[in-house]
XYZ file of C-alpha atoms in Angstrom:
590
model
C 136.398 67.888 27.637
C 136.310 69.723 30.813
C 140.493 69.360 32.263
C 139.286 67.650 35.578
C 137.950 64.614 32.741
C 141.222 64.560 31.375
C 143.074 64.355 34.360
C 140.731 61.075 35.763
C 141.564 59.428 31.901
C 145.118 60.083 32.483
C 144.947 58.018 35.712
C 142.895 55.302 34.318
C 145.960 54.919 31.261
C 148.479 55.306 33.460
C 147.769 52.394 35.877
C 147.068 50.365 32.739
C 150.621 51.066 31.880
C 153.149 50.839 35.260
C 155.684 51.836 33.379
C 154.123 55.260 31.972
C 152.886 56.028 35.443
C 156.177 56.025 36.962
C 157.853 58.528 34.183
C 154.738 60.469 34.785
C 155.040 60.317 38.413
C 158.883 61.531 38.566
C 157.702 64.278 35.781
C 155.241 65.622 37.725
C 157.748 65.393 41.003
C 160.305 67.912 38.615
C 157.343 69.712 38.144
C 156.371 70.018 42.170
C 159.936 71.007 42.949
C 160.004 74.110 40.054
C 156.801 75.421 41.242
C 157.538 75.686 44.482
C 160.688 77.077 44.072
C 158.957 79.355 41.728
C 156.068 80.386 44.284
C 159.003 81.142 46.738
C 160.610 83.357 44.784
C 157.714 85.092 44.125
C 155.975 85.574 47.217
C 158.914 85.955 49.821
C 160.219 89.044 48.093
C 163.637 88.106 48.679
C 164.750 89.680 45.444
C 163.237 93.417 45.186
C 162.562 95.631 42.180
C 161.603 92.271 39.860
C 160.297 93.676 36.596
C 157.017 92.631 35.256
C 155.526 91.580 31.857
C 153.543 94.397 31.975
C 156.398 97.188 32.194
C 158.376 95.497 29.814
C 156.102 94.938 26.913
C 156.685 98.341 25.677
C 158.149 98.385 22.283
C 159.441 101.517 21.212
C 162.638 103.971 21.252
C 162.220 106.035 23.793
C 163.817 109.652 22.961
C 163.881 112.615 25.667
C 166.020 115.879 25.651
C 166.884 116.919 28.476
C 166.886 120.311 29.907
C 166.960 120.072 33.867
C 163.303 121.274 34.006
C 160.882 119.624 32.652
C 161.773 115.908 33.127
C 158.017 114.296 33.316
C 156.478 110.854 35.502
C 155.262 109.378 32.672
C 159.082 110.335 30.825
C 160.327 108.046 33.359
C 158.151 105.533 32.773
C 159.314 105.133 29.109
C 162.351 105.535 30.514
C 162.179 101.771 32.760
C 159.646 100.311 30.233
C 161.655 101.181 26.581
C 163.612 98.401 25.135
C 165.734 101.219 24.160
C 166.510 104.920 24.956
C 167.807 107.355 22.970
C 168.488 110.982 25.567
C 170.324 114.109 24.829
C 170.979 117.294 26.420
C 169.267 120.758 25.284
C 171.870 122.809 23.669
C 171.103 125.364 25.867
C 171.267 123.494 29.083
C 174.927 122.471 27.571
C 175.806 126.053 26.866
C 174.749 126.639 30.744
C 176.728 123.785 31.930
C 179.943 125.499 29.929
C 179.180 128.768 31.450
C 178.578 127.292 35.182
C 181.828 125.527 34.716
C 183.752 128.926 34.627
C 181.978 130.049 37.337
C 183.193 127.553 39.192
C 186.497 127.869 37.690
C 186.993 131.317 38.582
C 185.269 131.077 42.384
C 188.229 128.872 43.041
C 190.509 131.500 41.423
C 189.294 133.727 44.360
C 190.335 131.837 46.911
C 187.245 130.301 47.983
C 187.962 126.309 49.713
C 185.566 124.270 48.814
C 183.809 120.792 49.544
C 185.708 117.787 47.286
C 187.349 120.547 45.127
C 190.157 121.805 46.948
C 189.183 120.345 50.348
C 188.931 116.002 51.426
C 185.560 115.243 51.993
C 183.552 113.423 55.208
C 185.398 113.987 58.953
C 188.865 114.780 56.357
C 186.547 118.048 55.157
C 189.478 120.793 56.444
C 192.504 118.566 55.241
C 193.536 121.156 51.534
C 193.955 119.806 48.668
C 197.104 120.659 46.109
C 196.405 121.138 42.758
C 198.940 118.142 41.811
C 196.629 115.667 43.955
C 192.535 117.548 43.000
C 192.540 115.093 39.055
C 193.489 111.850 41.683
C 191.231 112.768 44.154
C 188.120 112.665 42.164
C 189.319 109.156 40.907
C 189.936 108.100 44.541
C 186.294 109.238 45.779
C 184.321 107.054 43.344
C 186.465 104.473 43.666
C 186.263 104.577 47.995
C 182.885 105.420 47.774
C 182.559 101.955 45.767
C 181.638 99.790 48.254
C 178.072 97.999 47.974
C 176.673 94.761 48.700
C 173.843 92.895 47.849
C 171.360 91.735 44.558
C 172.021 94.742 41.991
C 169.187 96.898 41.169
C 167.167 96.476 37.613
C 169.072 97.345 34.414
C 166.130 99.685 33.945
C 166.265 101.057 36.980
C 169.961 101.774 36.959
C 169.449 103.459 33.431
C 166.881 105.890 34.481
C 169.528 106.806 37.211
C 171.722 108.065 34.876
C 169.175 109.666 33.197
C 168.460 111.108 36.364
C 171.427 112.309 37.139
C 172.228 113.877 34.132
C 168.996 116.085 33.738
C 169.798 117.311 37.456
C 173.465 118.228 36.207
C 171.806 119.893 33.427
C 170.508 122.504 35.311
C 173.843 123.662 35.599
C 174.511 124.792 39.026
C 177.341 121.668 39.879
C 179.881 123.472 37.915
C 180.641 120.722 35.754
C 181.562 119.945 32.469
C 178.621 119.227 29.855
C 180.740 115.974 28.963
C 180.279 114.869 32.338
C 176.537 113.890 31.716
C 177.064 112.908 28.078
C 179.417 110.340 29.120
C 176.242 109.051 31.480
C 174.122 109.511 28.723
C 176.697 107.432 26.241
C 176.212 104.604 28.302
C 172.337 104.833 28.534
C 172.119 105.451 24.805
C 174.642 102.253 24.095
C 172.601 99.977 26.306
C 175.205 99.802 28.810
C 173.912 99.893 32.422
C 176.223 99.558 35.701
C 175.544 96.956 38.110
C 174.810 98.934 41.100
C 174.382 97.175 44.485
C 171.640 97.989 46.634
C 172.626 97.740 49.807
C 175.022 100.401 51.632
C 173.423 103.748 50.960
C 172.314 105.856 53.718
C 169.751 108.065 51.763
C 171.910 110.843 52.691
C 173.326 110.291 48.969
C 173.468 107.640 46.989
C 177.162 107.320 47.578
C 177.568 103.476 47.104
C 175.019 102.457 43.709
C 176.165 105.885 42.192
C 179.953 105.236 42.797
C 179.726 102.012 41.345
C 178.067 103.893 38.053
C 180.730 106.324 38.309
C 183.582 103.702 37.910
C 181.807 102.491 34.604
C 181.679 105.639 33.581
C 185.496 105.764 34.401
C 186.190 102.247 32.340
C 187.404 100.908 35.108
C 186.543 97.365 36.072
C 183.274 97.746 38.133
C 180.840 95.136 36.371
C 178.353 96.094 33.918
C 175.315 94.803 31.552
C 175.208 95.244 27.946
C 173.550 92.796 25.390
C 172.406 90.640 28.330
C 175.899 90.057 29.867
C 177.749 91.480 32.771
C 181.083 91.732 32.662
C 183.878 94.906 33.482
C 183.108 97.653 32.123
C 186.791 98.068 31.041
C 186.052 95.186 28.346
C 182.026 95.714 27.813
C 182.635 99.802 26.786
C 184.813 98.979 23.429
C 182.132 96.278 22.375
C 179.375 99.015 22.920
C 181.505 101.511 20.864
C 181.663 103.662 23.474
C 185.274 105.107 24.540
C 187.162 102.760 27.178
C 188.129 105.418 29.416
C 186.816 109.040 30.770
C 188.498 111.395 33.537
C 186.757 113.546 36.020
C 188.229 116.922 36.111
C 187.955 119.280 39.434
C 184.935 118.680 41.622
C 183.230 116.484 39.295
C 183.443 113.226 41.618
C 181.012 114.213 44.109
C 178.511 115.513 41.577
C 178.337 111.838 39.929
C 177.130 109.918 43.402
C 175.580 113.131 45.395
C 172.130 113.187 45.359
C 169.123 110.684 45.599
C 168.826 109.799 41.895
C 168.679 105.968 42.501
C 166.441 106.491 45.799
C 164.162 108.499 42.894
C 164.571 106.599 40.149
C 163.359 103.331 42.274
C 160.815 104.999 43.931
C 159.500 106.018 39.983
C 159.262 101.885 39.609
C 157.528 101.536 42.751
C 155.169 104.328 41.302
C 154.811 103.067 38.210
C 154.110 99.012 39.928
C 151.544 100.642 42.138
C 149.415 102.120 39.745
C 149.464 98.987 37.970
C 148.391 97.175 41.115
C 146.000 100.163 42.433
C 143.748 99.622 38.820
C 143.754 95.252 38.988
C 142.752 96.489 42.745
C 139.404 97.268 41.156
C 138.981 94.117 39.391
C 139.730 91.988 42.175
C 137.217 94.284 44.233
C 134.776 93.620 41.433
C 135.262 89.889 40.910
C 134.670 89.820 45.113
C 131.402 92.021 44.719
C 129.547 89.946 42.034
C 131.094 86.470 43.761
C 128.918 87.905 47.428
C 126.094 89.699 45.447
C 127.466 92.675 47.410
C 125.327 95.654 47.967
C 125.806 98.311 45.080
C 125.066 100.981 47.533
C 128.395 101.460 49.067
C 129.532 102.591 45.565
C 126.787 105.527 45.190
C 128.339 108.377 43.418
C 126.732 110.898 45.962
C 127.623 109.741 48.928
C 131.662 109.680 48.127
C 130.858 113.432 46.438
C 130.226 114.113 49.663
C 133.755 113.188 50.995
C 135.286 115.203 48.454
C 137.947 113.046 48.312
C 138.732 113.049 44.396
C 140.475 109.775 44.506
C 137.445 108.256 46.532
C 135.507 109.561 44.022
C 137.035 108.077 40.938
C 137.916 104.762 42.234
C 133.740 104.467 43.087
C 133.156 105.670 39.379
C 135.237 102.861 38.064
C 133.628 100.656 40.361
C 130.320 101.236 38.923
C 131.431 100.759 35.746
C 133.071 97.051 36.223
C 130.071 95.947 38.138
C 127.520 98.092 35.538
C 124.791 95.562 34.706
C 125.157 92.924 37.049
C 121.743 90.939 38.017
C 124.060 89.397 40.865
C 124.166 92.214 42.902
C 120.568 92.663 43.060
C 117.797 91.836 45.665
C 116.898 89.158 43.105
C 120.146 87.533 42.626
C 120.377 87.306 46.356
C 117.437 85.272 46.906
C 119.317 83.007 44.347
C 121.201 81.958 47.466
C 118.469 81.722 50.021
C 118.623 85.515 51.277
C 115.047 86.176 51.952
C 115.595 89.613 53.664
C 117.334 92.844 52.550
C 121.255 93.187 52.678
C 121.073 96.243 54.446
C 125.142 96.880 53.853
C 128.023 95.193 53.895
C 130.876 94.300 55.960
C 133.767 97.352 56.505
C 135.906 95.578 53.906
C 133.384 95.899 50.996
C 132.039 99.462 52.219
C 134.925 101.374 52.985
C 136.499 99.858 50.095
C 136.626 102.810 47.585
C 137.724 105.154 50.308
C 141.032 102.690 51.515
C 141.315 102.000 47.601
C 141.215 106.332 47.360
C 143.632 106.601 49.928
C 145.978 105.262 47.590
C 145.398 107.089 44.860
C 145.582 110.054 46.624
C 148.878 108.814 47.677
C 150.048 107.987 44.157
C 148.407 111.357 43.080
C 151.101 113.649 45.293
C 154.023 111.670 44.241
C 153.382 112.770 41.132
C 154.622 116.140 42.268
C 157.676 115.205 44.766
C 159.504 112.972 42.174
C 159.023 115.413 39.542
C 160.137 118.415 41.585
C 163.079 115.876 43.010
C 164.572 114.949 39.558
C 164.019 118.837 38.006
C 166.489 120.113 40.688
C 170.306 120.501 42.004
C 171.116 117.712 44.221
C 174.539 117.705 45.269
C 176.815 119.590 47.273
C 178.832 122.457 46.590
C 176.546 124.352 44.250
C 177.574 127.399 42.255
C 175.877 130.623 42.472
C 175.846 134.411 41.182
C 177.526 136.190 44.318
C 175.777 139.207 45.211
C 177.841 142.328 43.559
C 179.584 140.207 40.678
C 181.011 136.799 40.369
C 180.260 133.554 41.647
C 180.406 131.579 44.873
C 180.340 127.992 46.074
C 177.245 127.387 48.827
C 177.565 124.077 50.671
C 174.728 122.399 52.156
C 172.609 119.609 52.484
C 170.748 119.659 48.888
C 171.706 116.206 48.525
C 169.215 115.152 51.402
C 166.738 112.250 50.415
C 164.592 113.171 53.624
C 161.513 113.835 51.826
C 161.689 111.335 49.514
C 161.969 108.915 52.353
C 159.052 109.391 54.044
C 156.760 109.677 51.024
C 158.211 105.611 49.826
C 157.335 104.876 53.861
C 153.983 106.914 52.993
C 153.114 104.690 50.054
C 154.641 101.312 51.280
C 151.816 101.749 54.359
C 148.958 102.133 52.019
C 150.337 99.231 49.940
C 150.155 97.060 53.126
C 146.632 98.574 54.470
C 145.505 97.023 50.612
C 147.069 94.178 51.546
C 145.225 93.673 54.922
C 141.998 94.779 53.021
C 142.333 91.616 50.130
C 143.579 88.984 52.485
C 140.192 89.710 54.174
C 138.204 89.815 51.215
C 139.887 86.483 50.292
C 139.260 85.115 54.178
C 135.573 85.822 54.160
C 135.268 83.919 50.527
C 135.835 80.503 52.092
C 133.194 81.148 55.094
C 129.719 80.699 54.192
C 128.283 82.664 56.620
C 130.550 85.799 55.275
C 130.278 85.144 52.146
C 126.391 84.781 52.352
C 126.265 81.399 50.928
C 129.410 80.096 48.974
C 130.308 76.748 49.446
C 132.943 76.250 52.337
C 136.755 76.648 51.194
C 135.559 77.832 47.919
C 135.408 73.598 47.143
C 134.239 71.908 44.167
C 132.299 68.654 43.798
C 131.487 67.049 47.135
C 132.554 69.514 50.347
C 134.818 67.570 52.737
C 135.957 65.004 50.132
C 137.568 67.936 48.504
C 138.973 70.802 50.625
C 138.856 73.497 47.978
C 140.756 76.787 48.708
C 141.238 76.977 51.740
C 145.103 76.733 51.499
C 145.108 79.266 49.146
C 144.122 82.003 50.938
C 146.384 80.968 53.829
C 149.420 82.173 51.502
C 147.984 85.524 51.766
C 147.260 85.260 55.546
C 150.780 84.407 55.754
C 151.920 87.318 53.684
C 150.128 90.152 55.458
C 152.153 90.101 58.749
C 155.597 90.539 56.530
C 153.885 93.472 54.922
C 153.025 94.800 57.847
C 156.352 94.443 59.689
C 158.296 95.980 55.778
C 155.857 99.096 56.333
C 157.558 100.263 59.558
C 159.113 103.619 58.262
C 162.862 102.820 57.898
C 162.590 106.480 57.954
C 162.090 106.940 61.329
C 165.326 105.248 61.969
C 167.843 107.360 61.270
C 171.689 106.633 62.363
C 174.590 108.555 63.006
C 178.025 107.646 60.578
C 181.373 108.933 59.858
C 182.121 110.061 63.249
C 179.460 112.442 63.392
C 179.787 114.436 60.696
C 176.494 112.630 59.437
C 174.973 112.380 62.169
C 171.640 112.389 60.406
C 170.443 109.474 58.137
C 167.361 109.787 55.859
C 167.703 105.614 55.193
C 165.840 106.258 52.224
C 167.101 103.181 50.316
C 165.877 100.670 53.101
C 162.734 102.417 52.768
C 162.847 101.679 49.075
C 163.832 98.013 49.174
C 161.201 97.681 51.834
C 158.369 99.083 49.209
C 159.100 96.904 46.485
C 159.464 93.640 48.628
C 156.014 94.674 49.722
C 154.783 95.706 46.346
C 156.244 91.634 45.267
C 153.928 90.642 47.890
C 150.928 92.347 47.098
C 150.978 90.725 43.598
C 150.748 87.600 45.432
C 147.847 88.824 47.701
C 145.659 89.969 45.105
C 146.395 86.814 43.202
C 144.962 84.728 45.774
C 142.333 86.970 45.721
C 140.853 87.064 42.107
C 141.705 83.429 42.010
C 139.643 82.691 44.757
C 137.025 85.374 43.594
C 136.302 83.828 40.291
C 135.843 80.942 42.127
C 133.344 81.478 44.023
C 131.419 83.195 40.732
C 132.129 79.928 39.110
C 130.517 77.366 41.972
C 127.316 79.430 41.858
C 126.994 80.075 38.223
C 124.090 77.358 37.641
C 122.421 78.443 40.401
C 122.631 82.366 39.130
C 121.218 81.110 35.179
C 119.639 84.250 33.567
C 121.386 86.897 35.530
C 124.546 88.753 33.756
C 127.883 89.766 35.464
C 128.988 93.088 35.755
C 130.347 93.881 32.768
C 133.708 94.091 33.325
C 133.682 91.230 36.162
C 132.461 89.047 33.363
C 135.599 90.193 31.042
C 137.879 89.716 34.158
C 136.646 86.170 35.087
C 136.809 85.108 31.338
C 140.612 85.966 31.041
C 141.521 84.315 34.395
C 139.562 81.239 32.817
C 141.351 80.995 29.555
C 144.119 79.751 31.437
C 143.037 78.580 34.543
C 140.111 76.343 35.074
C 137.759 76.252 38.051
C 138.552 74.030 40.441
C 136.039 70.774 40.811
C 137.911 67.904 42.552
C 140.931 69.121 44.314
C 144.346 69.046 42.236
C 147.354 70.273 42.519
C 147.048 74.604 43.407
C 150.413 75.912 43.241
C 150.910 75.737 39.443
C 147.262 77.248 39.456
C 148.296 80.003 41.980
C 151.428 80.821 39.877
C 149.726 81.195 37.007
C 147.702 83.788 38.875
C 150.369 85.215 39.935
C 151.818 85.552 36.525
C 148.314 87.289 35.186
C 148.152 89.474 37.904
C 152.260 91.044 36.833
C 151.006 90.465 32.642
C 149.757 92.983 30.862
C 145.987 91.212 29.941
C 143.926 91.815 33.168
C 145.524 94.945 33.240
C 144.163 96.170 29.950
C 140.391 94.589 30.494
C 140.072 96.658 33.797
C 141.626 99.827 32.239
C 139.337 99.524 29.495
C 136.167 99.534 31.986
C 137.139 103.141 32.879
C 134.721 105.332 32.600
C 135.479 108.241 29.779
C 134.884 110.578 31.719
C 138.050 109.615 33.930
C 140.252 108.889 30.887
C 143.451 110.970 30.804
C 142.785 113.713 27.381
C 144.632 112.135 24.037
């Protein structure tokens, strides 16, 4: 029985029984007030960095060693997906540590002053240090530097921080202890993650999250996650089995919150989200393509050889391969619809399609390379060096600098939005007959104008694309001066970052409303399109949305249906039926 039958015999009982129909009324009222405060939360991005289904389905131990080297992308990955993590350092990167540390050791020996060793830190740089106050000191910089606001980030986010962290230490040019990053790497390995606030960094250094994950580390009472619950660290670390208490020796304060290893280990997320969304990209486009029996011509393999763009290239080859066999997107399935001439081409938005879709990749493709450099290198300042002739020097500098980094999240968070602009108009010309050569207006079932269809729908991503587009202004850009000038350059590499993944919350959202509306429009023509085949993977992409959401006939109630959408589009199922249309030849080798 087809759901809009059993919603009309659920009527017909329930005025037949007045007192049913009024606990079903104030049921479904409950139910109205949960999904829209559901749909809020997940279209208004108020709450960044929001894990997904599909990220967290992993299932194994994740185990890395690390070295300072070779820390990979897709080591990361396991890293934020893992239900558990099990990381260690190389013994030789310890032994290097050890060495480095009497380095360091003896460079102060010399007489050398030195950055938060012997010498206050910020516009107090020149006031010395005695040796009675250097053990405080360190205590007193995480603990000043402590001072974030705002939603904390991930647990899994936080955790690859410290992992982070700890393969950049291992590289052994901080001069600190080995125990220094095995005390991070206790707390990864124990489950315990700080709760590190995301607002207050500069993305000069991530002086506030990282100071907050130093105090765990410390045992003092900065709040932290383990088993599900947050509470001090001072009372979570015995319950983990972990010691309750660690002290920073010499210099080993600013090493912990230097750096950009929370600015890298979110942008990694935002990575690892936008590939997810850059492949159901493709089966949206698909779904769209069969829906407006678009031309297949814009996705000929010689004309984007041609570009040379390889990212063009490959998103056209996977293309072709969801849309292989369709009879819709034919000159005969065409005329199904009353198109008695040829196509010629499409509209801009179908066309240039693989080559905004490429852009992206391409994008995603050289991140790949920054983020992997960025967490395989010393970021901190002092750093410890061979001095030329014998012995070893501290060299002060800006290493720490999230500049880069900055402007490629800025980079990405643009194309995010320009895919943004691209589906809200894919979903805009769905409900427009004349655009979408022949669908029925608003995407409505049963009799158009009694029912209203869709058009609603896709006003949630109209609405959407103008806060995309204002989050994609490069924070970057917008540097301030702090501290009385003695930073008088800001990278603001962590708005940048909150930014992306508010836009990367509403881009789930945008490309929800457009499938939805997509398999649709496949589904009001269907009888008229008898004998003709799907694509091939269009057809395995409508038939998942359709196991839990039926077409829409009469109008009902959309935001449950647009949640559930939503909800698909962040699961792993869609995700595996368009990444199984790949072509082999694009498959990454076993």
């Amino acid at each position: 029985m087809e759901k809009a039958d059993i919603d009309q015999e659920r009527v017909e009982t329930a005025r037949r029984d007045g007192r049913r129909w009024v606990v079903r009324r104030r049921t479904r009222l409950i139910l109205h007030l949960m999904g829209t405060f559901i749909f809020f939360f997940v279209t208004c991005g108020a709450t960044p960095y929001a894990r997904t289904p599909a990220a967290a389905g992993a299932s194994a131990t994740a185990h890395l060693v690390l070295d300072g080297n070779s820390l990979t992308l897709e080591q990361m990955f396991a890293v934020l997906d893992a239900p558990a993590v099990s990381v260690r350092l190389a013994p030789e990167a310890r032994e290097r540590m050890r060495q480095n540390r009497e380095d360091a050791i003896g460079a102060l020996r010399s007489g050398q002053r030195v950055y938060g060793w012997n010498q206050a830190l910020g516009p107090l740089k020149d006031r010395a240090l005695t040796p009675a106050e250097q053990r405080q000191f360190q205590r007193n910089i995480v603990r000043s530097n402590a001072a974030g606001v705002g939603p904390a980030f991930p647990p899994a986010v936080a955790r690859l921080a410290l992992v982070i962290r700890a393969n950049q230490m291992a590289r052994a040019r901080m001069g600190v202890r080995p125990q220094l990053p095995e005390r991070l790497l206790d707390l990864v390995n124990a489950g315990v993650t700080p709760e590190m606030p995301q607002i207050g960094s500069l993305g000069i250094g991530d002086l506030q999250p990282m100071a907050e994950a130093g105090m765990v580390a410390l045992g003092e009472a900065a709040p932290a996650r383990f088993r599900g619950e947050v509470a001090p660290a001072s009372r979570l670390l015995p319950l983990a089995g972990l010691a309750p208490s660690f002290t920073l020796e010499q210099g080993e304060a600013l090493p912990v919150i230097s750096g950009s290893a929370v600015v890298a280990a979110s942008f990694v997320y935002a990575v690892e989200r936008a590939q997810q969304l850059a492949d159901l990209t493709e089966g949206g486009l698909a779904l769209f393509m069969d829906a407006t029996r678009a031309e297949k011509q814009a996705l000929d393999a010689r004309t984007h050889q041609e570009r040379r763009i390889p990212g063009e290239i490959e998103v056209a080859a996977r293309l072709r391969a969801l849309v292989a066999g369709s009879g819709w997107m034919t000159d005969a399935g065409r005329r199904r619809l009353g198109e008695t001439h040829d196509r010629v081409q499409d509209a801009v938005s179908v066309r240039a399609a693989p080559h905004i879709l490429g852009a992206l990749r391409e994008t995603l493709g050289d991140e790949r390379q920054v983020l992997e450099r960025e967490v395989n290198s010393s970021t901190s300042n002092p750093l410890v060096f061979p001095r030329p002739g014998g012995g070893h020097e501290f060299v002060m500098g800006g290493n720490y600098d999230a500049d880069l980094l900055a402007h490629e999240i800025d980079r990405l968070n643009g194309g995010i939005a320009d895919v943004g602009v691209l589906f809200e108009q894919l979903s805009a010309r769905l409900i427009s007959p004349e655009w979408s050569y022949g669908l029925p207006a608003n995407l409505a079932g049963g009799r158009v104008g009694l029912n209203s269809g869709m058009v609603q729908v896709q006003t949630v991503a109209t609405a959407l694309v103008p806060e995309m587009q204002v989050r994609a202004y490069p924070p970057s850009a917008l540097s301030r001066p702090a501290k009385a000038g003695q930073e008088d350059h800001n990278t603001m590499a962590m708005a940048s970052a909150r930014g992306l993944h508010e836009n990367l919350d509403r881009m789930d959202t945008v490309l929800a409303v457009q499938m939805l509306m997509s398999a649709q429009g496949i589904d009001l023509i269907r009888a008229r399109m008898q004998g003709l085949p799907l694509g091939s993977g269009t057809s395995a992409v409508r038939r998942e949305i359709r196991r839990h959401i039926p077409a829409l006939e009469d109008d009902r109630w959309m935001s449950p249906d647009l949640n559930e959408m939503i909800r698909l589009v962040k699961g792993p199922a869609l995700l595996d039926i368009v990444r199984g249309a790949e072509p082999a030849a694009l498959r990454p080798a076993a």
